[in-house]
């Protein structure tokens, strides 16, 4: 039924497109950094939505993951006359004025993956509920280390809002009684740089000889940590989990350095955000409780966060293990 | 003197010619999105903040020195501004801006004094360390947070405001300041001394010019301009994190070089800076919209940077070779 | 009284003539400071680790020294690394053959996965070759095109990263795309010392011999000190500058492969921003940015200072709040090293002036 609907939609779009190309809807997607495989996969999702619904997709990200670079790109999209902009921001507050300027000119704005402050967007599409992401990683590492021992967190940058949110939930989870025998010794910051993350991990190994587990909720960090653990011959002695890219972590998972890690499907994330953007342009009001169709993902409901701001999620984090990693390592 | 002027004018015509070519190319390719009006608006995004820094950098280049800490100076100045505005009851907005400018002046002053006191060190190395230190201080002040919440008009009017049907307010600020520097450089004694110091520092010193003082003043002005550029940038982002304006020093140098300033000193013009800013707006904006790829944009800028200096050199070398050959023929015949 | 002053004078003479001694002292002090905070830092294993970790930085610094000696500079080294490593890695990926063999030991079945492809040496040579080409482009534009080194290499940086992006289509090379030999390259120990350390020592030896005994090496010092005088002696300054940049490029290609093997990852923006560390290593090592002065042994120590700082700071057990000090310390240390450079040189000049008999 849904497929028929989208087919009909596409047909109508095509009919409208043939005489007047100028009427085509264009949606601009901005991500944190260009050339990043996670975002390349997300773009695949957006493209899928674009193909389903018949809008034109333009996308770009700064080469240096800077806020200023993103502002330039957004201004470029405004200049090209896009109908909606979907942003995964490097700086939640720094990108607000330009997005407000866009909204004043009638462009719809939503954020995805890395949220923008509420005053700069109409809707936020999260991959999963932040709370779930934080809690599930603590549960995973606890199970791996047998619910006792020292653990550490290897994060990205202390300026990343989503990192701090997840870490906050991890610390909340650790307050639960079943983790009484576990201790979070420190949080290290690898700044999403491979060499710095490696050095920080080495520092953890050298500073905390009783370290049993590491959570690294950043794809660069978890890969560097896995590399470091293996280089030190501590596979299986220090357990590892976090958020990782299947293609990057495939070898380490197979070697047993990491028994289980999480990530969500960026393709689905892009697809959902693409549909959301399209619907916003079509007049959809993102109030809590409202729903919209997202192709093969089904019906998506708008939720409200602690401050009443509308957001939605795609699903739950997906667990990668040695059994299923081969299915995913060539996907993203 | 006349030959010098001829070289100057040739460079500037080159820039203008390129600008026209670039504009026509992208106009044909992109149509409606790429109009003079839209480009005018985009100057906010590409060139106003850099423009202020570029004027300062160009002046330092005239001296024959270099300053790669302008981005960090801007970062520290805007950090001070943000924190001062938000601290406790908060200082009045005008005081916050004044503090930012003061910070810029201080940073530039420190750079200048270090350059003058430690002459053995290339300014590149000194400003390389102040680059890290200034940004480090900004990080100590702000840590991982951000400071924002400025009065609405700051972003609305300065960052995104337009007057006269499309001319950005920011651009007007830059254009208002440029004539001042033009006069300063080309029609004052200070400017003369500046060029003299850059052309040949020993001769200048023997002529009684206090080269040390001139250097310190120029670096201080550069710091001030970097702070102004930072404030302009801040009006567009609305909030400051310690990593604001990262990498801006290289962009400022690129603009200064494209304006005709030579890194060996003695050359530079405000008009050149204006022209290269226009060229860069047209080029960067066109590339951004046509290709939607940040790496390609940088690649094109790199080619432009090298090409703009290389091709005139090759042309010069070929001409000289032809002249020498002619002279050799003449001497053979006589 | 005279004896004391004599002793003082000869001490400063020692320090200023042999910068290495001062650097060695700084190293020991740093090592001690971290060691106080975390005794695990003082082990012999850790020293070997730091040596191995600093190897790529030294390789780059050795090349940078050549470039600085002739009075030039190269800010594009990270771009050269990225492009050459990426191309070499993509060639490796294309040649990759993965075989899973089931091995039965003591009745237990395990699957052993081997990845083979092009020989390791070939891949390293490809990277070094491409690096050399990039360096040649730099050198040609600087020497023959008469474009200033800062401008050339700044532009080249953008261009090379741009090519790296286009060539790789944004796709990184991961461990699963690498041959076993490539991965083991930086992990194998020969006679108890890591391969990277051996490469570093080899590089040190080669560079020392080249700079001291080979004509081309001595020419670099000449061109950097006084270009006109060198040319009057018949030295082809342009060719010397070109050679310096080619050496830099080749070494950058090598360093790129070392990084790629160690990180088991090669991305299109490999090591962006790292060039400042390399310049810092050279400056701390006493290489003059205006040309003509520099000793490879001091550069080694300069690189080690940075290596100790980078590896020592994470071990200082600094908790969250103190994290931000790390960023400041690096800038301060460069400034201190650089100022000590100046102070030492001034003392040298003063001493030499005093020693002149009129």
mmCIF file of C-alpha atoms in Angstrom, chain C:
data_model
loop_
_atom_site.group_PDB
_atom_site.id
_atom_site.type_symbol
_atom_site.label_atom_id
_atom_site.label_comp_id
_atom_site.label_asym_id
_atom_site.label_seq_id
_atom_site.Cartn_x
_atom_site.Cartn_y
_atom_site.Cartn_z
ATOM 1 C CA UNK C 1 87.911 34.254 40.284
ATOM 2 C CA UNK C 2 89.315 33.893 36.816
ATOM 3 C CA UNK C 3 89.088 30.137 37.052
ATOM 4 C CA UNK C 4 85.365 30.240 37.822
ATOM 5 C CA UNK C 5 84.621 32.531 34.932
ATOM 6 C CA UNK C 6 86.705 30.324 32.722
ATOM 7 C CA UNK C 7 84.667 27.325 33.787
ATOM 8 C CA UNK C 8 81.435 29.202 33.191
ATOM 9 C CA UNK C 9 82.564 30.309 29.782
ATOM 10 C CA UNK C 10 83.503 26.830 28.715
ATOM 11 C CA UNK C 11 80.211 25.431 29.954
ATOM 12 C CA UNK C 12 78.230 27.837 27.847
ATOM 13 C CA UNK C 13 80.630 27.137 25.021
ATOM 14 C CA UNK C 14 79.833 23.479 25.370
ATOM 15 C CA UNK C 15 76.100 24.132 25.362
ATOM 16 C CA UNK C 16 76.116 26.478 22.445
ATOM 17 C CA UNK C 17 78.420 24.431 20.294
ATOM 18 C CA UNK C 18 76.724 21.192 21.074
ATOM 19 C CA UNK C 19 73.073 21.918 21.206
ATOM 20 C CA UNK C 20 72.496 18.233 21.653
ATOM 21 C CA UNK C 21 73.678 18.367 25.238
ATOM 22 C CA UNK C 22 71.116 20.970 26.185
ATOM 23 C CA UNK C 23 68.422 18.988 24.428
ATOM 24 C CA UNK C 24 69.429 15.788 26.124
ATOM 25 C CA UNK C 25 69.122 17.573 29.457
ATOM 26 C CA UNK C 26 65.643 18.834 28.540
ATOM 27 C CA UNK C 27 64.681 15.304 27.564
ATOM 28 C CA UNK C 28 65.868 13.878 30.849
ATOM 29 C CA UNK C 29 64.037 16.574 32.799
ATOM 30 C CA UNK C 30 60.778 15.967 30.913
ATOM 31 C CA UNK C 31 61.142 12.235 31.290
ATOM 32 C CA UNK C 32 61.718 12.689 34.984
ATOM 33 C CA UNK C 33 58.697 14.973 35.445
ATOM 34 C CA UNK C 34 56.335 12.477 33.851
ATOM 35 C CA UNK C 35 58.065 9.625 35.623
ATOM 36 C CA UNK C 36 57.493 11.281 38.983
ATOM 37 C CA UNK C 37 53.810 11.451 38.257
ATOM 38 C CA UNK C 38 53.606 7.935 36.857
ATOM 39 C CA UNK C 39 56.571 5.632 37.527
ATOM 40 C CA UNK C 40 55.422 3.256 34.814
ATOM 41 C CA UNK C 41 56.787 5.810 32.352
ATOM 42 C CA UNK C 42 60.359 5.077 33.343
ATOM 43 C CA UNK C 43 60.542 1.503 32.107
ATOM 44 C CA UNK C 44 62.881 0.415 29.345
ATOM 45 C CA UNK C 45 59.903 -0.840 27.372
ATOM 46 C CA UNK C 46 58.424 2.643 27.419
ATOM 47 C CA UNK C 47 61.642 4.169 26.134
ATOM 48 C CA UNK C 48 61.643 1.744 23.216
ATOM 49 C CA UNK C 49 57.999 2.593 22.667
ATOM 50 C CA UNK C 50 58.675 6.303 22.511
ATOM 51 C CA UNK C 51 61.516 5.725 20.073
ATOM 52 C CA UNK C 52 59.238 3.719 17.837
ATOM 53 C CA UNK C 53 56.445 6.245 18.125
ATOM 54 C CA UNK C 54 58.709 9.141 17.207
ATOM 55 C CA UNK C 55 60.158 7.441 14.124
ATOM 56 C CA UNK C 56 57.727 8.835 11.515
ATOM 57 C CA UNK C 57 58.060 12.330 13.014
ATOM 58 C CA UNK C 58 61.828 12.065 12.722
ATOM 59 C CA UNK C 59 61.658 10.843 9.131
ATOM 60 C CA UNK C 60 59.589 13.910 8.288
ATOM 61 C CA UNK C 61 61.840 16.212 10.303
ATOM 62 C CA UNK C 62 64.920 14.892 8.490
ATOM 63 C CA UNK C 63 63.355 15.864 5.190
ATOM 64 C CA UNK C 64 62.204 19.185 6.574
ATOM 65 C CA UNK C 65 65.754 19.869 7.729
ATOM 66 C CA UNK C 66 67.019 19.555 4.150
ATOM 67 C CA UNK C 67 64.367 21.958 2.984
ATOM 68 C CA UNK C 68 65.039 24.441 5.785
ATOM 69 C CA UNK C 69 68.792 24.196 5.155
ATOM 70 C CA UNK C 70 68.434 25.595 1.667
ATOM 71 C CA UNK C 71 66.339 28.419 3.025
ATOM 72 C CA UNK C 72 63.048 27.053 1.828
ATOM 73 C CA UNK C 73 60.064 25.617 3.701
ATOM 74 C CA UNK C 74 57.445 22.986 3.019
ATOM 75 C CA UNK C 75 53.979 23.243 4.520
ATOM 76 C CA UNK C 76 52.599 20.653 2.126
ATOM 77 C CA UNK C 77 54.224 17.576 3.691
ATOM 78 C CA UNK C 78 50.970 16.284 5.124
ATOM 79 C CA UNK C 79 49.364 16.622 1.719
ATOM 80 C CA UNK C 80 52.235 14.655 0.188
ATOM 81 C CA UNK C 81 51.828 11.985 2.859
ATOM 82 C CA UNK C 82 48.104 11.735 2.294
ATOM 83 C CA UNK C 83 48.306 11.465 -1.468
ATOM 84 C CA UNK C 84 51.219 9.048 -1.679
ATOM 85 C CA UNK C 85 49.962 6.806 1.102
ATOM 86 C CA UNK C 86 46.456 6.810 -0.368
ATOM 87 C CA UNK C 87 47.594 5.849 -3.851
ATOM 88 C CA UNK C 88 49.939 3.164 -2.570
ATOM 89 C CA UNK C 89 47.210 1.821 -0.307
ATOM 90 C CA UNK C 90 44.640 1.787 -3.083
ATOM 91 C CA UNK C 91 47.032 -0.183 -5.257
ATOM 92 C CA UNK C 92 47.482 -2.563 -2.349
ATOM 93 C CA UNK C 93 43.749 -2.872 -1.877
ATOM 94 C CA UNK C 94 43.241 -3.723 -5.518
ATOM 95 C CA UNK C 95 45.861 -6.425 -5.372
ATOM 96 C CA UNK C 96 44.526 -7.945 -2.160
ATOM 97 C CA UNK C 97 43.937 -11.689 -2.067
ATOM 98 C CA UNK C 98 42.206 -13.063 1.012
ATOM 99 C CA UNK C 99 42.480 -16.748 1.771
ATOM 100 C CA UNK C 100 40.789 -18.556 4.621
ATOM 101 C CA UNK C 101 42.422 -21.803 5.504
ATOM 102 C CA UNK C 102 41.014 -24.131 8.104
ATOM 103 C CA UNK C 103 43.693 -25.424 10.426
ATOM 104 C CA UNK C 104 43.094 -28.274 12.803
ATOM 105 C CA UNK C 105 45.272 -28.286 15.899
ATOM 106 C CA UNK C 106 44.606 -30.755 18.674
ATOM 107 C CA UNK C 107 41.200 -31.453 17.289
ATOM 108 C CA UNK C 108 40.199 -27.801 17.402
ATOM 109 C CA UNK C 109 39.264 -26.206 14.106
ATOM 110 C CA UNK C 110 40.396 -22.640 13.607
ATOM 111 C CA UNK C 111 40.135 -20.528 10.529
ATOM 112 C CA UNK C 112 43.350 -18.736 9.659
ATOM 113 C CA UNK C 113 42.944 -15.752 7.442
ATOM 114 C CA UNK C 114 45.834 -14.581 5.334
ATOM 115 C CA UNK C 115 45.843 -11.490 3.212
ATOM 116 C CA UNK C 116 48.468 -11.189 0.567
ATOM 117 C CA UNK C 117 48.997 -8.926 -2.329
ATOM 118 C CA UNK C 118 51.735 -6.828 -3.737
ATOM 119 C CA UNK C 119 55.042 -7.106 -1.903
ATOM 120 C CA UNK C 120 55.488 -4.657 0.945
ATOM 121 C CA UNK C 121 58.639 -3.170 -0.549
ATOM 122 C CA UNK C 122 56.822 -2.341 -3.739
ATOM 123 C CA UNK C 123 54.060 -0.525 -1.893
ATOM 124 C CA UNK C 124 56.557 1.474 0.136
ATOM 125 C CA UNK C 125 58.456 2.336 -3.035
ATOM 126 C CA UNK C 126 55.274 3.470 -4.763
ATOM 127 C CA UNK C 127 54.528 5.789 -1.880
ATOM 128 C CA UNK C 128 58.072 7.135 -1.836
ATOM 129 C CA UNK C 129 58.027 7.578 -5.590
ATOM 130 C CA UNK C 130 54.818 9.561 -5.596
ATOM 131 C CA UNK C 131 56.135 11.570 -2.665
ATOM 132 C CA UNK C 132 59.258 12.307 -4.638
ATOM 133 C CA UNK C 133 57.202 13.505 -7.590
ATOM 134 C CA UNK C 134 55.218 15.851 -5.373
ATOM 135 C CA UNK C 135 58.434 17.122 -3.849
ATOM 136 C CA UNK C 136 59.859 17.643 -7.322
ATOM 137 C CA UNK C 137 56.816 19.702 -8.258
ATOM 138 C CA UNK C 138 57.326 21.830 -5.166
ATOM 139 C CA UNK C 139 61.030 22.230 -5.834
ATOM 140 C CA UNK C 140 60.552 23.075 -9.484
ATOM 141 C CA UNK C 141 57.967 25.753 -8.781
ATOM 142 C CA UNK C 142 60.083 27.230 -6.000
ATOM 143 C CA UNK C 143 63.462 27.090 -7.707
ATOM 144 C CA UNK C 144 62.604 27.594 -11.352
ATOM 145 C CA UNK C 145 59.220 29.263 -11.113
ATOM 146 C CA UNK C 146 60.580 31.659 -8.538
ATOM 147 C CA UNK C 147 57.444 31.399 -6.451
ATOM 148 C CA UNK C 148 58.031 31.862 -2.737
ATOM 149 C CA UNK C 149 58.115 28.624 -0.757
ATOM 150 C CA UNK C 150 55.363 29.629 1.654
ATOM 151 C CA UNK C 151 52.989 30.401 -1.197
ATOM 152 C CA UNK C 152 53.929 27.343 -3.247
ATOM 153 C CA UNK C 153 53.627 24.808 -0.491
ATOM 154 C CA UNK C 154 50.488 26.419 0.912
ATOM 155 C CA UNK C 155 48.819 26.104 -2.467
ATOM 156 C CA UNK C 156 50.240 22.610 -2.953
ATOM 157 C CA UNK C 157 48.757 21.577 0.373
ATOM 158 C CA UNK C 158 45.273 22.411 -0.883
ATOM 159 C CA UNK C 159 45.942 20.814 -4.242
ATOM 160 C CA UNK C 160 47.382 17.569 -2.870
ATOM 161 C CA UNK C 161 44.575 17.053 -0.364
ATOM 162 C CA UNK C 162 42.169 17.777 -3.196
ATOM 163 C CA UNK C 163 43.779 15.068 -5.329
ATOM 164 C CA UNK C 164 43.758 12.705 -2.373
ATOM 165 C CA UNK C 165 40.018 13.288 -2.077
ATOM 166 C CA UNK C 166 39.359 12.766 -5.770
ATOM 167 C CA UNK C 167 41.566 9.689 -6.086
ATOM 168 C CA UNK C 168 40.041 7.994 -3.085
ATOM 169 C CA UNK C 169 36.472 9.169 -3.765
ATOM 170 C CA UNK C 170 36.305 9.848 -0.077
ATOM 171 C CA UNK C 171 36.730 6.175 0.708
ATOM 172 C CA UNK C 172 39.301 5.335 3.356
ATOM 173 C CA UNK C 173 41.537 2.262 3.420
ATOM 174 C CA UNK C 174 41.024 0.091 6.483
ATOM 175 C CA UNK C 175 42.791 -2.873 8.044
ATOM 176 C CA UNK C 176 40.642 -5.287 6.097
ATOM 177 C CA UNK C 177 42.054 -3.817 2.890
ATOM 178 C CA UNK C 178 45.664 -4.193 3.951
ATOM 179 C CA UNK C 179 48.032 -7.074 3.373
ATOM 180 C CA UNK C 180 49.377 -8.849 6.439
ATOM 181 C CA UNK C 181 52.866 -7.708 5.539
ATOM 182 C CA UNK C 182 51.741 -4.100 5.503
ATOM 183 C CA UNK C 183 50.048 -4.343 8.879
ATOM 184 C CA UNK C 184 53.031 -6.105 10.418
ATOM 185 C CA UNK C 185 55.456 -3.602 8.934
ATOM 186 C CA UNK C 186 55.363 -1.337 11.976
ATOM 187 C CA UNK C 187 54.818 -4.149 14.435
ATOM 188 C CA UNK C 188 57.672 -6.486 13.808
ATOM 189 C CA UNK C 189 60.722 -6.469 16.043
ATOM 190 C CA UNK C 190 64.181 -7.216 14.726
ATOM 191 C CA UNK C 191 66.702 -8.055 17.437
ATOM 192 C CA UNK C 192 64.236 -6.755 19.972
ATOM 193 C CA UNK C 193 63.967 -3.339 18.369
ATOM 194 C CA UNK C 194 60.962 -2.266 16.383
ATOM 195 C CA UNK C 195 61.233 -1.920 12.620
ATOM 196 C CA UNK C 196 60.256 1.722 12.821
ATOM 197 C CA UNK C 197 63.134 2.433 15.165
ATOM 198 C CA UNK C 198 65.492 0.721 12.741
ATOM 199 C CA UNK C 199 64.157 2.865 9.946
ATOM 200 C CA UNK C 200 64.681 5.930 12.075
ATOM 201 C CA UNK C 201 68.282 4.977 12.860
ATOM 202 C CA UNK C 202 68.952 4.134 9.240
ATOM 203 C CA UNK C 203 67.537 7.482 8.206
ATOM 204 C CA UNK C 204 69.682 9.223 10.800
ATOM 205 C CA UNK C 205 72.810 7.544 9.508
ATOM 206 C CA UNK C 206 72.037 8.218 5.855
ATOM 207 C CA UNK C 207 71.186 11.837 6.483
ATOM 208 C CA UNK C 208 74.290 12.352 8.603
ATOM 209 C CA UNK C 209 76.542 10.898 5.911
ATOM 210 C CA UNK C 210 74.776 12.831 3.208
ATOM 211 C CA UNK C 211 74.972 16.170 4.988
ATOM 212 C CA UNK C 212 78.564 15.722 6.087
ATOM 213 C CA UNK C 213 80.379 13.861 3.332
ATOM 214 C CA UNK C 214 78.431 14.174 0.140
ATOM 215 C CA UNK C 215 78.931 17.190 -2.055
ATOM 216 C CA UNK C 216 75.242 17.583 -2.710
ATOM 217 C CA UNK C 217 74.651 17.670 1.039
ATOM 218 C CA UNK C 218 77.305 20.290 1.695
ATOM 219 C CA UNK C 219 75.854 22.340 -1.131
ATOM 220 C CA UNK C 220 72.609 22.575 0.786
ATOM 221 C CA UNK C 221 74.357 24.310 3.651
ATOM 222 C CA UNK C 222 76.107 26.625 1.216
ATOM 223 C CA UNK C 223 72.999 27.649 -0.671
ATOM 224 C CA UNK C 224 71.146 28.262 2.573
ATOM 225 C CA UNK C 225 73.838 30.376 4.172
ATOM 226 C CA UNK C 226 74.532 32.639 1.235
ATOM 227 C CA UNK C 227 72.997 31.874 -2.075
ATOM 228 C CA UNK C 228 74.974 34.383 -4.120
ATOM 229 C CA UNK C 229 78.287 33.241 -2.694
ATOM 230 C CA UNK C 230 77.396 29.631 -3.375
ATOM 231 C CA UNK C 231 76.452 30.363 -6.960
ATOM 232 C CA UNK C 232 79.673 32.246 -7.432
ATOM 233 C CA UNK C 233 81.492 29.088 -6.397
ATOM 234 C CA UNK C 234 79.747 27.293 -9.173
ATOM 235 C CA UNK C 235 77.050 25.568 -7.185
ATOM 236 C CA UNK C 236 73.785 25.215 -9.051
ATOM 237 C CA UNK C 237 71.463 26.619 -6.397
ATOM 238 C CA UNK C 238 68.291 25.713 -8.255
ATOM 239 C CA UNK C 239 69.260 22.088 -8.546
ATOM 240 C CA UNK C 240 70.172 21.975 -4.859
ATOM 241 C CA UNK C 241 66.789 23.380 -3.856
ATOM 242 C CA UNK C 242 65.050 20.931 -6.156
ATOM 243 C CA UNK C 243 66.975 18.047 -4.616
ATOM 244 C CA UNK C 244 66.105 19.166 -1.096
ATOM 245 C CA UNK C 245 62.412 19.151 -1.923
ATOM 246 C CA UNK C 246 62.604 15.790 -3.648
ATOM 247 C CA UNK C 247 64.245 14.319 -0.550
ATOM 248 C CA UNK C 248 61.473 15.839 1.556
ATOM 249 C CA UNK C 249 58.850 14.318 -0.719
ATOM 250 C CA UNK C 250 60.391 10.848 -0.692
ATOM 251 C CA UNK C 251 60.664 10.882 3.095
ATOM 252 C CA UNK C 252 57.099 12.154 3.360
ATOM 253 C CA UNK C 253 55.951 9.196 1.292
ATOM 254 C CA UNK C 254 57.805 6.857 3.639
ATOM 255 C CA UNK C 255 56.334 8.539 6.713
ATOM 256 C CA UNK C 256 52.867 8.271 5.189
ATOM 257 C CA UNK C 257 53.238 4.521 4.842
ATOM 258 C CA UNK C 258 54.537 4.256 8.411
ATOM 259 C CA UNK C 259 51.526 6.148 9.740
ATOM 260 C CA UNK C 260 49.169 4.145 7.596
ATOM 261 C CA UNK C 261 50.563 0.871 8.803
ATOM 262 C CA UNK C 262 50.560 1.921 12.452
ATOM 263 C CA UNK C 263 47.042 3.354 12.433
ATOM 264 C CA UNK C 264 45.782 0.568 10.139
ATOM 265 C CA UNK C 265 43.856 3.332 8.451
ATOM 266 C CA UNK C 266 44.545 5.740 5.620
ATOM 267 C CA UNK C 267 42.079 8.547 5.113
ATOM 268 C CA UNK C 268 41.943 11.255 2.507
ATOM 269 C CA UNK C 269 42.775 13.891 5.128
ATOM 270 C CA UNK C 270 45.606 11.945 6.708
ATOM 271 C CA UNK C 271 47.416 13.871 9.406
ATOM 272 C CA UNK C 272 45.991 17.262 8.479
ATOM 273 C CA UNK C 273 47.605 19.888 10.697
ATOM 274 C CA UNK C 274 50.616 17.769 11.593
ATOM 275 C CA UNK C 275 53.114 19.921 9.678
ATOM 276 C CA UNK C 276 53.473 22.263 12.636
ATOM 277 C CA UNK C 277 54.867 19.441 14.793
ATOM 278 C CA UNK C 278 57.494 18.705 12.175
ATOM 279 C CA UNK C 279 58.578 22.319 11.960
ATOM 280 C CA UNK C 280 58.613 22.477 15.741
ATOM 281 C CA UNK C 281 60.847 19.394 15.911
ATOM 282 C CA UNK C 282 63.300 21.061 13.556
ATOM 283 C CA UNK C 283 63.224 24.382 15.382
ATOM 284 C CA UNK C 284 63.739 22.739 18.753
ATOM 285 C CA UNK C 285 66.563 20.836 17.090
ATOM 286 C CA UNK C 286 68.245 24.104 16.279
ATOM 287 C CA UNK C 287 67.627 24.244 12.552
ATOM 288 C CA UNK C 288 67.539 27.831 11.378
ATOM 289 C CA UNK C 289 64.465 28.790 9.438
ATOM 290 C CA UNK C 290 66.489 31.223 7.366
ATOM 291 C CA UNK C 291 68.799 28.474 6.180
ATOM 292 C CA UNK C 292 72.301 27.176 6.478
ATOM 293 C CA UNK C 293 72.231 25.894 10.031
ATOM 294 C CA UNK C 294 71.159 22.492 11.229
ATOM 295 C CA UNK C 295 72.408 19.206 12.598
ATOM 296 C CA UNK C 296 70.574 15.966 12.125
ATOM 297 C CA UNK C 297 71.502 14.648 15.552
ATOM 298 C CA UNK C 298 69.933 17.668 17.197
ATOM 299 C CA UNK C 299 66.843 17.215 15.047
ATOM 300 C CA UNK C 300 66.540 13.679 16.346
ATOM 301 C CA UNK C 301 66.567 14.970 19.890
ATOM 302 C CA UNK C 302 64.093 17.678 18.959
ATOM 303 C CA UNK C 303 61.734 15.068 17.578
ATOM 304 C CA UNK C 304 62.186 12.986 20.732
ATOM 305 C CA UNK C 305 61.280 15.960 22.917
ATOM 306 C CA UNK C 306 57.961 16.176 21.097
ATOM 307 C CA UNK C 307 57.581 12.422 21.272
ATOM 308 C CA UNK C 308 58.114 12.421 25.029
ATOM 309 C CA UNK C 309 55.601 15.226 25.492
ATOM 310 C CA UNK C 310 52.967 13.551 23.342
ATOM 311 C CA UNK C 311 53.370 10.200 25.041
ATOM 312 C CA UNK C 312 53.999 11.545 28.489
ATOM 313 C CA UNK C 313 51.007 13.847 28.819
ATOM 314 C CA UNK C 314 48.410 11.053 28.539
ATOM 315 C CA UNK C 315 50.274 9.243 31.276
ATOM 316 C CA UNK C 316 50.173 12.108 33.701
ATOM 317 C CA UNK C 317 46.798 10.936 34.917
ATOM 318 C CA UNK C 318 45.347 14.357 34.420
ATOM 319 C CA UNK C 319 41.653 14.293 35.101
ATOM 320 C CA UNK C 320 39.035 16.125 33.076
ATOM 321 C CA UNK C 321 39.675 19.676 34.191
ATOM 322 C CA UNK C 322 43.405 19.639 33.677
ATOM 323 C CA UNK C 323 42.880 18.304 30.146
ATOM 324 C CA UNK C 324 43.058 21.789 28.755
ATOM 325 C CA UNK C 325 46.567 22.343 30.036
ATOM 326 C CA UNK C 326 47.856 19.904 27.455
ATOM 327 C CA UNK C 327 46.989 22.259 24.661
ATOM 328 C CA UNK C 328 48.808 25.154 26.236
ATOM 329 C CA UNK C 329 51.895 23.210 27.236
ATOM 330 C CA UNK C 330 52.772 22.355 23.658
ATOM 331 C CA UNK C 331 52.802 25.982 22.548
ATOM 332 C CA UNK C 332 54.767 27.082 25.601
ATOM 333 C CA UNK C 333 57.359 24.368 25.105
ATOM 334 C CA UNK C 334 57.938 25.405 21.517
ATOM 335 C CA UNK C 335 58.352 28.989 22.642
ATOM 336 C CA UNK C 336 60.765 28.006 25.422
ATOM 337 C CA UNK C 337 62.814 25.807 23.114
ATOM 338 C CA UNK C 338 62.926 28.518 20.543
ATOM 339 C CA UNK C 339 63.866 31.268 22.989
ATOM 340 C CA UNK C 340 66.599 29.064 24.441
ATOM 341 C CA UNK C 341 67.797 28.677 20.874
ATOM 342 C CA UNK C 342 68.176 32.433 20.609
ATOM 343 C CA UNK C 343 69.731 32.863 24.027
ATOM 344 C CA UNK C 344 72.286 30.175 23.275
ATOM 345 C CA UNK C 345 73.178 31.707 19.977
ATOM 346 C CA UNK C 346 73.603 35.147 21.537
ATOM 347 C CA UNK C 347 75.889 33.659 24.167
ATOM 348 C CA UNK C 348 77.899 32.020 21.404
ATOM 349 C CA UNK C 349 78.275 35.253 19.512
ATOM 350 C CA UNK C 350 79.257 37.141 22.641
ATOM 351 C CA UNK C 351 81.786 34.515 23.606
ATOM 352 C CA UNK C 352 83.308 34.435 20.165
ATOM 353 C CA UNK C 353 83.554 38.206 20.085
ATOM 354 C CA UNK C 354 85.264 38.232 23.455
ATOM 355 C CA UNK C 355 87.656 35.566 22.318
ATOM 356 C CA UNK C 356 88.859 37.625 19.402
ATOM 357 C CA UNK C 357 92.273 39.008 19.873
ATOM 358 C CA UNK C 358 92.634 42.450 18.451
#
